[in-house]
Amino acid sequence: MAPDTLDVVFPSDEALSQRFQSLKTGYVKHRWTLNGFIEYARPILAKGKWNVLALGSAANSDDVWCLDSRGTLSLAVGKETYEQLGMVGSKLPWKPKKEMHIIRIPLVNREYADKIQASPDLFTPYSEKTKTTLVAWDAKRVDATNQAIIPQVRRALSVRVPQLPLSTVPPTPTSEGTEDWEEEVSALFEWVGLASLDSQRLRANDRVDPYLAVYDPPLQLSVGDVMCIRWSGLLSPSFVQSVLNIALANDGSFIAVTGQAVTNSPVGYISPLPPVVLPALHAPTKDGEDTWSLVLTAPAGDNRDAGAKHWMLVESIGPYDARLG
């Protein structure tokens, strides 16, 4: 699915900040029947516009559903709801989630399901019977409201800023060199997280009691101003790509982009490749962990070709995601 929080951190640059702030996005918050939403979405999907994203839940229940960019509706339901619906679903493999099932309903056409390299029995076709069954899952429909997503812009003055570029691979094949590189990379991403939180620990004049907090910044640093721009809400993949496009076109020292995904969703990561495989099973959790952080920096010295970028990406994934194995 898509992130619900996106942070961009970079050395203070007003022109770059304005380019990020010029991006517009938003979403619609609507309370209606699930079948009502399906009838709304199917004509759009039939036109080949697979950029409809939605996340919803049943009233007074932990059951949730989502429509992803593949045009597939996925329901995550507990034992009672699963038995009432009588649909085919995939049981989650984790013991704490053993009574939850994922039900997949392609809203585009059956040919899509047949193209996926998995048993067709893992899918429930959207039929009149399915439509009737889902009525029991529905809540009352009320008017929709548009939710504009306004970026929050913060400027941190006189903070300790790491010196980049940093090699994206260990500089030497020795175990000692690899260990030093791993420590530098770990310190860099720790700094990115603290910058996104506007942490006092990054201030050049920070004098915190070591008994209260201890922070060791990256060894190579300077003092300067840093900007952080945050978008919060249901963000589409196309919007995230627009943010990345601006970051990739930047000629500055570095940019860090961090996305926190919607964890209360039946679908987690979806491969950008053609839809030929099912996404890994993912258990919706309200307080789950699914975060990625990308650092972009221009190569140093003679390797600084026009437009070239070095990059590093880290992910933090919760225990209920089959991508972990």
PDB file of C-alpha atoms in Angstrom:
ATOM      1  CA  MET A   1       0.000   0.000   0.000  1.00  0.00           C
ATOM      2  CA  ALA A   2       0.969   3.661   0.238  1.00  0.00           C
ATOM      3  CA  PRO A   3       2.651   5.597   3.044  1.00  0.00           C
ATOM      4  CA  ASP A   4       0.685   7.762   5.448  1.00  0.00           C
ATOM      5  CA  THR A   5       3.719   9.877   6.406  1.00  0.00           C
ATOM      6  CA  LEU A   6       6.548  11.049   4.153  1.00  0.00           C
ATOM      7  CA  ASP A   7       9.521  13.084   5.399  1.00  0.00           C
ATOM      8  CA  VAL A   8      12.171  14.774   3.270  1.00  0.00           C
ATOM      9  CA  VAL A   9      15.307  16.076   5.034  1.00  0.00           C
ATOM     10  CA  PHE A  10      18.036  18.154   3.371  1.00  0.00           C
ATOM     11  CA  PRO A  11      20.491  20.999   4.076  1.00  0.00           C
ATOM     12  CA  SER A  12      18.616  24.280   4.057  1.00  0.00           C
ATOM     13  CA  ASP A  13      17.729  25.278   0.478  1.00  0.00           C
ATOM     14  CA  GLU A  14      14.745  27.587  -0.037  1.00  0.00           C
ATOM     15  CA  ALA A  15      14.434  26.944  -3.776  1.00  0.00           C
ATOM     16  CA  LEU A  16      14.408  23.170  -3.247  1.00  0.00           C
ATOM     17  CA  SER A  17      11.885  23.567  -0.441  1.00  0.00           C
ATOM     18  CA  GLN A  18       9.559  25.493  -2.752  1.00  0.00           C
ATOM     19  CA  ARG A  19       9.752  22.752  -5.387  1.00  0.00           C
ATOM     20  CA  PHE A  20       8.684  20.157  -2.828  1.00  0.00           C
ATOM     21  CA  GLN A  21       5.913  22.380  -1.468  1.00  0.00           C
ATOM     22  CA  SER A  22       4.540  22.944  -4.976  1.00  0.00           C
ATOM     23  CA  LEU A  23       3.468  19.283  -5.116  1.00  0.00           C
ATOM     24  CA  LYS A  24      -0.258  18.893  -4.491  1.00  0.00           C
ATOM     25  CA  THR A  25      -2.062  15.843  -3.170  1.00  0.00           C
ATOM     26  CA  GLY A  26      -5.031  14.840  -1.048  1.00  0.00           C
ATOM     27  CA  TYR A  27      -7.594  12.129  -0.504  1.00  0.00           C
ATOM     28  CA  VAL A  28     -11.304  11.668   0.174  1.00  0.00           C
ATOM     29  CA  LYS A  29     -12.546  10.481   3.540  1.00  0.00           C
ATOM     30  CA  HIS A  30     -15.851   8.713   3.012  1.00  0.00           C
ATOM     31  CA  ARG A  31     -18.059   6.469   5.087  1.00  0.00           C
ATOM     32  CA  TRP A  32     -20.213   4.254   2.914  1.00  0.00           C
ATOM     33  CA  THR A  33     -21.133   0.647   2.189  1.00  0.00           C
ATOM     34  CA  LEU A  34     -18.398  -1.579   0.850  1.00  0.00           C
ATOM     35  CA  ASN A  35     -20.594  -2.585  -2.069  1.00  0.00           C
ATOM     36  CA  GLY A  36     -21.252   1.089  -2.742  1.00  0.00           C
ATOM     37  CA  PHE A  37     -17.522   1.689  -2.988  1.00  0.00           C
ATOM     38  CA  ILE A  38     -17.057  -1.341  -5.258  1.00  0.00           C
ATOM     39  CA  GLU A  39     -19.739  -0.097  -7.643  1.00  0.00           C
ATOM     40  CA  TYR A  40     -17.976   3.275  -7.689  1.00  0.00           C
ATOM     41  CA  ALA A  41     -14.514   1.810  -8.312  1.00  0.00           C
ATOM     42  CA  ARG A  42     -15.245  -0.893 -10.911  1.00  0.00           C
ATOM     43  CA  PRO A  43     -16.111   1.477 -13.818  1.00  0.00           C
ATOM     44  CA  ILE A  44     -12.912   3.438 -13.153  1.00  0.00           C
ATOM     45  CA  LEU A  45     -10.816   0.269 -13.074  1.00  0.00           C
ATOM     46  CA  ALA A  46     -12.518  -0.990 -16.245  1.00  0.00           C
ATOM     47  CA  LYS A  47     -11.128   2.059 -18.074  1.00  0.00           C
ATOM     48  CA  GLY A  48      -7.600   0.968 -17.203  1.00  0.00           C
ATOM     49  CA  LYS A  49      -7.138   3.556 -14.451  1.00  0.00           C
ATOM     50  CA  TRP A  50      -5.574   1.354 -11.799  1.00  0.00           C
ATOM     51  CA  ASN A  51      -4.511   4.259  -9.613  1.00  0.00           C
ATOM     52  CA  VAL A  52      -7.504   4.001  -7.273  1.00  0.00           C
ATOM     53  CA  LEU A  53      -6.356   3.373  -3.698  1.00  0.00           C
ATOM     54  CA  ALA A  54      -8.634   2.909  -0.709  1.00  0.00           C
ATOM     55  CA  LEU A  55      -8.411   1.704   2.876  1.00  0.00           C
ATOM     56  CA  GLY A  56     -11.443   0.966   5.002  1.00  0.00           C
ATOM     57  CA  SER A  57     -12.814  -0.965   7.951  1.00  0.00           C
ATOM     58  CA  ALA A  58     -16.105  -2.469   9.076  1.00  0.00           C
ATOM     59  CA  ALA A  59     -17.984  -0.672  11.835  1.00  0.00           C
ATOM     60  CA  ASN A  60     -17.330  -1.955  15.374  1.00  0.00           C
ATOM     61  CA  SER A  61     -14.858  -4.540  14.096  1.00  0.00           C
ATOM     62  CA  ASP A  62     -11.130  -5.154  13.650  1.00  0.00           C
ATOM     63  CA  ASP A  63     -11.793  -6.412  10.102  1.00  0.00           C
ATOM     64  CA  VAL A  64     -10.242  -4.164   7.440  1.00  0.00           C
ATOM     65  CA  TRP A  65     -10.124  -3.976   3.651  1.00  0.00           C
ATOM     66  CA  CYS A  66      -8.123  -2.187   0.988  1.00  0.00           C
ATOM     67  CA  LEU A  67      -8.120  -1.664  -2.768  1.00  0.00           C
ATOM     68  CA  ASP A  68      -4.563  -1.626  -4.113  1.00  0.00           C
ATOM     69  CA  SER A  69      -2.944  -0.457  -7.342  1.00  0.00           C
ATOM     70  CA  ARG A  70      -3.453  -3.890  -8.968  1.00  0.00           C
ATOM     71  CA  GLY A  71      -7.217  -3.427  -8.894  1.00  0.00           C
ATOM     72  CA  THR A  72      -7.598  -6.107  -6.221  1.00  0.00           C
ATOM     73  CA  LEU A  73      -9.826  -5.757  -3.172  1.00  0.00           C
ATOM     74  CA  SER A  74      -8.322  -7.521  -0.136  1.00  0.00           C
ATOM     75  CA  LEU A  75     -10.207  -8.244   3.068  1.00  0.00           C
ATOM     76  CA  ALA A  76      -8.483  -9.122   6.348  1.00  0.00           C
ATOM     77  CA  VAL A  77     -11.091 -10.765   8.560  1.00  0.00           C
ATOM     78  CA  GLY A  78     -11.191 -12.656  11.839  1.00  0.00           C
ATOM     79  CA  LYS A  79     -12.552 -16.148  12.386  1.00  0.00           C
ATOM     80  CA  GLU A  80     -16.181 -15.146  12.987  1.00  0.00           C
ATOM     81  CA  THR A  81     -16.432 -12.926   9.909  1.00  0.00           C
ATOM     82  CA  TYR A  82     -14.584 -15.465   7.749  1.00  0.00           C
ATOM     83  CA  GLU A  83     -17.044 -18.205   8.659  1.00  0.00           C
ATOM     84  CA  GLN A  84     -20.007 -15.897   8.038  1.00  0.00           C
ATOM     85  CA  LEU A  85     -18.777 -14.779   4.621  1.00  0.00           C
ATOM     86  CA  GLY A  86     -18.012 -18.290   3.381  1.00  0.00           C
ATOM     87  CA  MET A  87     -15.390 -17.057   0.901  1.00  0.00           C
ATOM     88  CA  VAL A  88     -12.029 -18.617   0.060  1.00  0.00           C
ATOM     89  CA  GLY A  89      -9.084 -16.962   1.774  1.00  0.00           C
ATOM     90  CA  SER A  90      -5.446 -17.442   2.776  1.00  0.00           C
ATOM     91  CA  LYS A  91      -4.790 -18.131   6.447  1.00  0.00           C
ATOM     92  CA  LEU A  92      -2.036 -16.031   8.013  1.00  0.00           C
ATOM     93  CA  PRO A  93       0.973 -18.124   9.137  1.00  0.00           C
ATOM     94  CA  TRP A  94       1.738 -16.373  12.457  1.00  0.00           C
ATOM     95  CA  LYS A  95       0.451 -17.900  15.678  1.00  0.00           C
ATOM     96  CA  PRO A  96      -0.900 -14.631  17.182  1.00  0.00           C
ATOM     97  CA  LYS A  97      -2.792 -14.042  13.896  1.00  0.00           C
ATOM     98  CA  LYS A  98      -3.774 -17.682  13.171  1.00  0.00           C
ATOM     99  CA  GLU A  99      -7.520 -16.973  13.089  1.00  0.00           C
ATOM    100  CA  MET A 100      -7.209 -14.180  10.498  1.00  0.00           C
ATOM    101  CA  HIS A 101      -7.646 -14.770   6.762  1.00  0.00           C
ATOM    102  CA  ILE A 102      -6.911 -12.638   3.683  1.00  0.00           C
ATOM    103  CA  ILE A 103      -9.639 -12.758   1.025  1.00  0.00           C
ATOM    104  CA  ARG A 104      -8.723 -11.422  -2.432  1.00  0.00           C
ATOM    105  CA  ILE A 105     -11.364 -10.207  -4.901  1.00  0.00           C
ATOM    106  CA  PRO A 106     -10.096  -8.955  -8.305  1.00  0.00           C
ATOM    107  CA  LEU A 107     -12.321  -6.075  -9.411  1.00  0.00           C
ATOM    108  CA  VAL A 108     -10.830  -5.834 -12.905  1.00  0.00           C
ATOM    109  CA  ASN A 109     -11.532  -9.210 -14.511  1.00  0.00           C
ATOM    110  CA  ARG A 110     -10.872 -12.906 -14.004  1.00  0.00           C
ATOM    111  CA  GLU A 111      -8.108 -12.878 -16.634  1.00  0.00           C
ATOM    112  CA  TYR A 112      -6.016 -10.828 -14.235  1.00  0.00           C
ATOM    113  CA  ALA A 113      -6.266 -13.517 -11.560  1.00  0.00           C
ATOM    114  CA  ASP A 114      -5.386 -16.208 -14.103  1.00  0.00           C
ATOM    115  CA  LYS A 115      -2.210 -14.347 -15.053  1.00  0.00           C
ATOM    116  CA  ILE A 116      -0.947 -14.443 -11.496  1.00  0.00           C
ATOM    117  CA  GLN A 117       1.347 -17.361 -10.801  1.00  0.00           C
ATOM    118  CA  ALA A 118      -0.796 -18.817  -8.018  1.00  0.00           C
ATOM    119  CA  SER A 119      -3.797 -21.063  -7.665  1.00  0.00           C
ATOM    120  CA  PRO A 120      -7.008 -19.411  -8.929  1.00  0.00           C
ATOM    121  CA  ASP A 121      -8.632 -20.847  -5.798  1.00  0.00           C
ATOM    122  CA  LEU A 122      -6.896 -18.076  -3.840  1.00  0.00           C
ATOM    123  CA  PHE A 123      -9.302 -15.585  -5.439  1.00  0.00           C
ATOM    124  CA  THR A 124     -13.015 -14.943  -5.014  1.00  0.00           C
ATOM    125  CA  PRO A 125     -14.679 -13.580  -8.168  1.00  0.00           C
ATOM    126  CA  TYR A 126     -16.911 -10.555  -7.702  1.00  0.00           C
ATOM    127  CA  SER A 127     -20.327 -11.964  -8.546  1.00  0.00           C
ATOM    128  CA  GLU A 128     -23.907 -11.331  -7.515  1.00  0.00           C
ATOM    129  CA  LYS A 129     -23.430 -13.903  -4.758  1.00  0.00           C
ATOM    130  CA  THR A 130     -20.326 -12.082  -3.530  1.00  0.00           C
ATOM    131  CA  LYS A 131     -22.163  -8.784  -3.676  1.00  0.00           C
ATOM    132  CA  THR A 132     -25.012 -10.157  -1.571  1.00  0.00           C
ATOM    133  CA  THR A 133     -22.616 -11.671   0.954  1.00  0.00           C
ATOM    134  CA  LEU A 134     -20.744  -8.406   1.490  1.00  0.00           C
ATOM    135  CA  VAL A 135     -23.933  -6.616   2.513  1.00  0.00           C
ATOM    136  CA  ALA A 136     -23.464  -8.063   6.006  1.00  0.00           C
ATOM    137  CA  TRP A 137     -20.083  -6.321   6.155  1.00  0.00           C
ATOM    138  CA  ASP A 138     -21.464  -2.908   5.276  1.00  0.00           C
ATOM    139  CA  ALA A 139     -21.981   0.173   7.421  1.00  0.00           C
ATOM    140  CA  LYS A 140     -24.273   3.154   6.808  1.00  0.00           C
ATOM    141  CA  ARG A 141     -23.193   5.586   4.156  1.00  0.00           C
ATOM    142  CA  VAL A 142     -22.701   9.288   4.874  1.00  0.00           C
ATOM    143  CA  ASP A 143     -21.347  12.227   2.878  1.00  0.00           C
ATOM    144  CA  ALA A 144     -17.705  12.352   1.806  1.00  0.00           C
ATOM    145  CA  THR A 145     -15.196  15.037   2.756  1.00  0.00           C
ATOM    146  CA  ASN A 146     -12.098  16.042   0.804  1.00  0.00           C
ATOM    147  CA  GLN A 147      -8.869  15.996   2.798  1.00  0.00           C
ATOM    148  CA  ALA A 148      -6.170  18.265   1.384  1.00  0.00           C
ATOM    149  CA  ILE A 149      -2.670  17.296   2.526  1.00  0.00           C
ATOM    150  CA  ILE A 150      -0.710  20.418   3.446  1.00  0.00           C
ATOM    151  CA  PRO A 151       3.044  19.902   3.881  1.00  0.00           C
ATOM    152  CA  GLN A 152       4.546  20.852   7.229  1.00  0.00           C
ATOM    153  CA  VAL A 153       7.854  22.677   6.839  1.00  0.00           C
ATOM    154  CA  ARG A 154      10.408  22.916   9.639  1.00  0.00           C
ATOM    155  CA  ARG A 155      13.821  24.567   9.670  1.00  0.00           C
ATOM    156  CA  ALA A 156      16.361  23.496  12.290  1.00  0.00           C
ATOM    157  CA  LEU A 157      19.102  26.067  12.859  1.00  0.00           C
ATOM    158  CA  SER A 158      22.714  25.303  13.848  1.00  0.00           C
ATOM    159  CA  VAL A 159      22.530  21.524  13.886  1.00  0.00           C
ATOM    160  CA  ARG A 160      25.272  18.962  13.429  1.00  0.00           C
ATOM    161  CA  VAL A 161      25.089  17.765   9.814  1.00  0.00           C
ATOM    162  CA  PRO A 162      26.916  14.652   8.522  1.00  0.00           C
ATOM    163  CA  GLN A 163      29.441  15.146   5.753  1.00  0.00           C
ATOM    164  CA  LEU A 164      28.531  13.253   2.598  1.00  0.00           C
ATOM    165  CA  PRO A 165      29.015  11.541   0.183  1.00  0.00           C
ATOM    166  CA  LEU A 166      29.472   8.265   1.988  1.00  0.00           C
ATOM    167  CA  SER A 167      30.526   5.156   0.124  1.00  0.00           C
ATOM    168  CA  THR A 168      27.509   2.972  -0.684  1.00  0.00           C
ATOM    169  CA  VAL A 169      29.640  -0.167  -0.358  1.00  0.00           C
ATOM    170  CA  PRO A 170      32.353  -1.116   2.162  1.00  0.00           C
ATOM    171  CA  PRO A 171      35.561   0.629   1.015  1.00  0.00           C
ATOM    172  CA  THR A 172      37.815  -2.334   1.834  1.00  0.00           C
ATOM    173  CA  PRO A 173      37.203  -6.089   1.729  1.00  0.00           C
ATOM    174  CA  THR A 174      38.509  -6.579   5.278  1.00  0.00           C
ATOM    175  CA  SER A 175      36.162  -7.401   8.140  1.00  0.00           C
ATOM    176  CA  GLU A 176      37.458  -4.357  10.027  1.00  0.00           C
ATOM    177  CA  GLY A 177      36.725  -2.059   7.105  1.00  0.00           C
ATOM    178  CA  THR A 178      33.241  -3.521   6.689  1.00  0.00           C
ATOM    179  CA  GLU A 179      32.520  -3.053  10.390  1.00  0.00           C
ATOM    180  CA  ASP A 180      33.616   0.596  10.279  1.00  0.00           C
ATOM    181  CA  TRP A 181      31.459   1.215   7.211  1.00  0.00           C
ATOM    182  CA  GLU A 182      28.426  -0.407   8.844  1.00  0.00           C
ATOM    183  CA  GLU A 183      28.854   1.819  11.880  1.00  0.00           C
ATOM    184  CA  GLU A 184      29.028   4.923   9.655  1.00  0.00           C
ATOM    185  CA  VAL A 185      25.896   3.897   7.734  1.00  0.00           C
ATOM    186  CA  SER A 186      24.036   3.110  10.953  1.00  0.00           C
ATOM    187  CA  ALA A 187      24.984   6.516  12.378  1.00  0.00           C
ATOM    188  CA  LEU A 188      23.837   8.229   9.185  1.00  0.00           C
ATOM    189  CA  PHE A 189      20.360   6.683   9.231  1.00  0.00           C
ATOM    190  CA  GLU A 190      20.059   7.340  12.960  1.00  0.00           C
ATOM    191  CA  TRP A 191      20.771  10.988  12.179  1.00  0.00           C
ATOM    192  CA  VAL A 192      18.076  10.982   9.459  1.00  0.00           C
ATOM    193  CA  GLY A 193      15.513   9.635  11.927  1.00  0.00           C
ATOM    194  CA  LEU A 194      16.418  12.240  14.556  1.00  0.00           C
ATOM    195  CA  ALA A 195      16.281  15.027  11.954  1.00  0.00           C
ATOM    196  CA  SER A 196      12.777  13.926  10.909  1.00  0.00           C
ATOM    197  CA  LEU A 197      11.738  14.145  14.572  1.00  0.00           C
ATOM    198  CA  ASP A 198      13.411  17.568  15.012  1.00  0.00           C
ATOM    199  CA  SER A 199      15.410  16.116  17.882  1.00  0.00           C
ATOM    200  CA  GLN A 200      17.216  18.442  20.281  1.00  0.00           C
ATOM    201  CA  ARG A 201      20.151  15.990  20.234  1.00  0.00           C
ATOM    202  CA  LEU A 202      21.260  17.346  16.857  1.00  0.00           C
ATOM    203  CA  ARG A 203      21.653  20.925  18.055  1.00  0.00           C
ATOM    204  CA  ALA A 204      25.252  22.131  17.998  1.00  0.00           C
ATOM    205  CA  ASN A 205      24.808  23.574  21.494  1.00  0.00           C
ATOM    206  CA  ASP A 206      23.134  20.480  22.933  1.00  0.00           C
ATOM    207  CA  ARG A 207      24.381  19.762  26.428  1.00  0.00           C
ATOM    208  CA  VAL A 208      22.115  16.977  27.608  1.00  0.00           C
ATOM    209  CA  ASP A 209      22.905  15.119  30.817  1.00  0.00           C
ATOM    210  CA  PRO A 210      24.531  11.804  29.714  1.00  0.00           C
ATOM    211  CA  TYR A 211      22.480  10.037  32.357  1.00  0.00           C
ATOM    212  CA  LEU A 212      19.320  11.130  30.508  1.00  0.00           C
ATOM    213  CA  ALA A 213      20.318  10.639  26.869  1.00  0.00           C
ATOM    214  CA  VAL A 214      23.394   9.621  24.905  1.00  0.00           C
ATOM    215  CA  TYR A 215      23.820  10.300  21.196  1.00  0.00           C
ATOM    216  CA  ASP A 216      26.976   9.934  19.124  1.00  0.00           C
ATOM    217  CA  PRO A 217      26.620  11.795  15.815  1.00  0.00           C
ATOM    218  CA  PRO A 218      28.460  10.712  12.631  1.00  0.00           C
ATOM    219  CA  LEU A 219      32.197  11.347  12.987  1.00  0.00           C
ATOM    220  CA  GLN A 220      32.484  13.679   9.979  1.00  0.00           C
ATOM    221  CA  LEU A 221      30.116  16.588  10.475  1.00  0.00           C
ATOM    222  CA  SER A 222      29.694  20.320  10.172  1.00  0.00           C
ATOM    223  CA  VAL A 223      27.267  22.816  11.655  1.00  0.00           C
ATOM    224  CA  GLY A 224      24.498  24.171   9.444  1.00  0.00           C
ATOM    225  CA  ASP A 225      20.750  24.556   8.936  1.00  0.00           C
ATOM    226  CA  VAL A 226      18.488  21.674   7.918  1.00  0.00           C
ATOM    227  CA  MET A 227      14.978  21.638   6.470  1.00  0.00           C
ATOM    228  CA  CYS A 228      12.358  18.920   6.905  1.00  0.00           C
ATOM    229  CA  ILE A 229       9.128  18.703   4.911  1.00  0.00           C
ATOM    230  CA  ARG A 230       6.419  16.270   6.036  1.00  0.00           C
ATOM    231  CA  TRP A 231       3.230  15.129   4.329  1.00  0.00           C
ATOM    232  CA  SER A 232       0.697  13.171   6.436  1.00  0.00           C
ATOM    233  CA  GLY A 233      -2.326  11.311   5.050  1.00  0.00           C
ATOM    234  CA  LEU A 234      -3.074   8.613   2.482  1.00  0.00           C
ATOM    235  CA  LEU A 235      -0.335   9.229  -0.098  1.00  0.00           C
ATOM    236  CA  SER A 236      -0.436   7.610  -3.525  1.00  0.00           C
ATOM    237  CA  PRO A 237       2.590   5.893  -5.123  1.00  0.00           C
ATOM    238  CA  SER A 238       2.492   8.493  -7.903  1.00  0.00           C
ATOM    239  CA  PHE A 239       2.848  11.304  -5.351  1.00  0.00           C
ATOM    240  CA  VAL A 240       5.786   9.539  -3.689  1.00  0.00           C
ATOM    241  CA  GLN A 241       7.372   9.165  -7.126  1.00  0.00           C
ATOM    242  CA  SER A 242       6.945  12.924  -7.710  1.00  0.00           C
ATOM    243  CA  VAL A 243       8.827  13.603  -4.466  1.00  0.00           C
ATOM    244  CA  LEU A 244      11.588  11.198  -5.513  1.00  0.00           C
ATOM    245  CA  ASN A 245      11.824  12.823  -8.956  1.00  0.00           C
ATOM    246  CA  ILE A 246      12.567  16.193  -7.358  1.00  0.00           C
ATOM    247  CA  ALA A 247      15.082  14.577  -5.006  1.00  0.00           C
ATOM    248  CA  LEU A 248      16.845  12.833  -7.898  1.00  0.00           C
ATOM    249  CA  ALA A 249      17.084  16.070  -9.877  1.00  0.00           C
ATOM    250  CA  ASN A 250      18.683  17.932  -6.976  1.00  0.00           C
ATOM    251  CA  ASP A 251      22.385  18.810  -7.255  1.00  0.00           C
ATOM    252  CA  GLY A 252      22.873  19.474  -3.547  1.00  0.00           C
ATOM    253  CA  SER A 253      24.922  17.467  -1.083  1.00  0.00           C
ATOM    254  CA  PHE A 254      22.241  15.015   0.019  1.00  0.00           C
ATOM    255  CA  ILE A 255      18.534  14.379   0.523  1.00  0.00           C
ATOM    256  CA  ALA A 256      16.915  11.805   2.796  1.00  0.00           C
ATOM    257  CA  VAL A 257      13.368  10.565   2.099  1.00  0.00           C
ATOM    258  CA  THR A 258      11.581   8.486   4.742  1.00  0.00           C
ATOM    259  CA  GLY A 259       8.194   6.839   4.311  1.00  0.00           C
ATOM    260  CA  GLN A 260       6.057   5.273   7.020  1.00  0.00           C
ATOM    261  CA  ALA A 261       3.551   2.871   5.471  1.00  0.00           C
ATOM    262  CA  VAL A 262      -0.064   2.305   6.412  1.00  0.00           C
ATOM    263  CA  THR A 263       0.285  -0.787   8.595  1.00  0.00           C
ATOM    264  CA  ASN A 264      -3.429  -1.358   9.243  1.00  0.00           C
ATOM    265  CA  SER A 265      -3.896  -2.814   5.766  1.00  0.00           C
ATOM    266  CA  PRO A 266      -4.265  -6.356   4.378  1.00  0.00           C
ATOM    267  CA  VAL A 267      -1.607  -5.581   1.755  1.00  0.00           C
ATOM    268  CA  GLY A 268       1.939  -4.423   2.449  1.00  0.00           C
ATOM    269  CA  TYR A 269       4.628  -4.190  -0.235  1.00  0.00           C
ATOM    270  CA  ILE A 270       3.622  -4.518  -3.909  1.00  0.00           C
ATOM    271  CA  SER A 271       6.366  -5.090  -6.465  1.00  0.00           C
ATOM    272  CA  PRO A 272       6.606  -2.383  -9.173  1.00  0.00           C
ATOM    273  CA  LEU A 273       7.094  -5.154 -11.742  1.00  0.00           C
ATOM    274  CA  PRO A 274       4.126  -6.387 -13.830  1.00  0.00           C
ATOM    275  CA  PRO A 275       1.481  -8.053 -11.623  1.00  0.00           C
ATOM    276  CA  VAL A 276       2.468 -11.678 -12.095  1.00  0.00           C
ATOM    277  CA  VAL A 277       2.911 -12.760  -8.462  1.00  0.00           C
ATOM    278  CA  LEU A 278       0.899 -12.316  -5.320  1.00  0.00           C
ATOM    279  CA  PRO A 279       2.209  -9.832  -2.740  1.00  0.00           C
ATOM    280  CA  ALA A 280       3.560 -11.360   0.464  1.00  0.00           C
ATOM    281  CA  LEU A 281       1.016 -11.984   3.194  1.00  0.00           C
ATOM    282  CA  HIS A 282       0.747  -9.078   5.602  1.00  0.00           C
ATOM    283  CA  ALA A 283      -1.235  -8.871   8.839  1.00  0.00           C
ATOM    284  CA  PRO A 284      -2.892  -5.497   9.482  1.00  0.00           C
ATOM    285  CA  THR A 285      -1.745  -3.997  12.781  1.00  0.00           C
ATOM    286  CA  LYS A 286      -2.671  -0.567  14.110  1.00  0.00           C
ATOM    287  CA  ASP A 287       0.702   0.017  15.767  1.00  0.00           C
ATOM    288  CA  GLY A 288       2.878  -1.958  13.358  1.00  0.00           C
ATOM    289  CA  GLU A 289       6.254  -1.135  11.890  1.00  0.00           C
ATOM    290  CA  ASP A 290       6.833  -0.670   8.162  1.00  0.00           C
ATOM    291  CA  THR A 291       9.273   2.131   7.410  1.00  0.00           C
ATOM    292  CA  TRP A 292      11.816   2.769   4.687  1.00  0.00           C
ATOM    293  CA  SER A 293      14.476   5.457   4.458  1.00  0.00           C
ATOM    294  CA  LEU A 294      16.390   6.472   1.320  1.00  0.00           C
ATOM    295  CA  VAL A 295      19.521   8.648   1.278  1.00  0.00           C
ATOM    296  CA  LEU A 296      20.590  10.214  -2.023  1.00  0.00           C
ATOM    297  CA  THR A 297      23.963  11.873  -2.483  1.00  0.00           C
ATOM    298  CA  ALA A 298      26.107  12.991  -5.418  1.00  0.00           C
ATOM    299  CA  PRO A 299      29.338  11.041  -6.009  1.00  0.00           C
ATOM    300  CA  ALA A 300      32.536  12.742  -4.933  1.00  0.00           C
ATOM    301  CA  GLY A 301      35.537  13.853  -6.987  1.00  0.00           C
ATOM    302  CA  ASP A 302      36.029  12.542 -10.507  1.00  0.00           C
ATOM    303  CA  ASN A 303      32.952  10.316 -10.245  1.00  0.00           C
ATOM    304  CA  ARG A 304      30.623  13.303 -10.030  1.00  0.00           C
ATOM    305  CA  ASP A 305      28.934  12.876 -13.417  1.00  0.00           C
ATOM    306  CA  ALA A 306      25.995  15.095 -14.316  1.00  0.00           C
ATOM    307  CA  GLY A 307      22.867  13.725 -12.707  1.00  0.00           C
ATOM    308  CA  ALA A 308      24.672  10.751 -11.118  1.00  0.00           C
ATOM    309  CA  LYS A 309      23.564   9.683  -7.649  1.00  0.00           C
ATOM    310  CA  HIS A 310      24.720   7.331  -4.956  1.00  0.00           C
ATOM    311  CA  TRP A 311      21.980   5.922  -2.796  1.00  0.00           C
ATOM    312  CA  MET A 312      21.348   3.727   0.221  1.00  0.00           C
ATOM    313  CA  LEU A 313      18.016   2.286   1.371  1.00  0.00           C
ATOM    314  CA  VAL A 314      17.077   0.669   4.661  1.00  0.00           C
ATOM    315  CA  GLU A 315      13.780  -0.901   5.722  1.00  0.00           C
ATOM    316  CA  SER A 316      12.295  -1.665   9.116  1.00  0.00           C
ATOM    317  CA  ILE A 317       9.528  -4.274   8.893  1.00  0.00           C
ATOM    318  CA  GLY A 318       7.333  -5.679  11.650  1.00  0.00           C
ATOM    319  CA  PRO A 319       7.078  -9.407  12.439  1.00  0.00           C
ATOM    320  CA  TYR A 320       3.777  -9.996  10.619  1.00  0.00           C
ATOM    321  CA  ASP A 321       5.045  -9.603   7.074  1.00  0.00           C
ATOM    322  CA  ALA A 322       5.872 -12.703   4.999  1.00  0.00           C
ATOM    323  CA  ARG A 323       8.694 -10.824   3.231  1.00  0.00           C
ATOM    324  CA  LEU A 324      10.746 -11.663   6.315  1.00  0.00           C
ATOM    325  CA  GLY A 325      10.394 -15.353   5.469  1.00  0.00           C
TER     326      GLY A 325
END
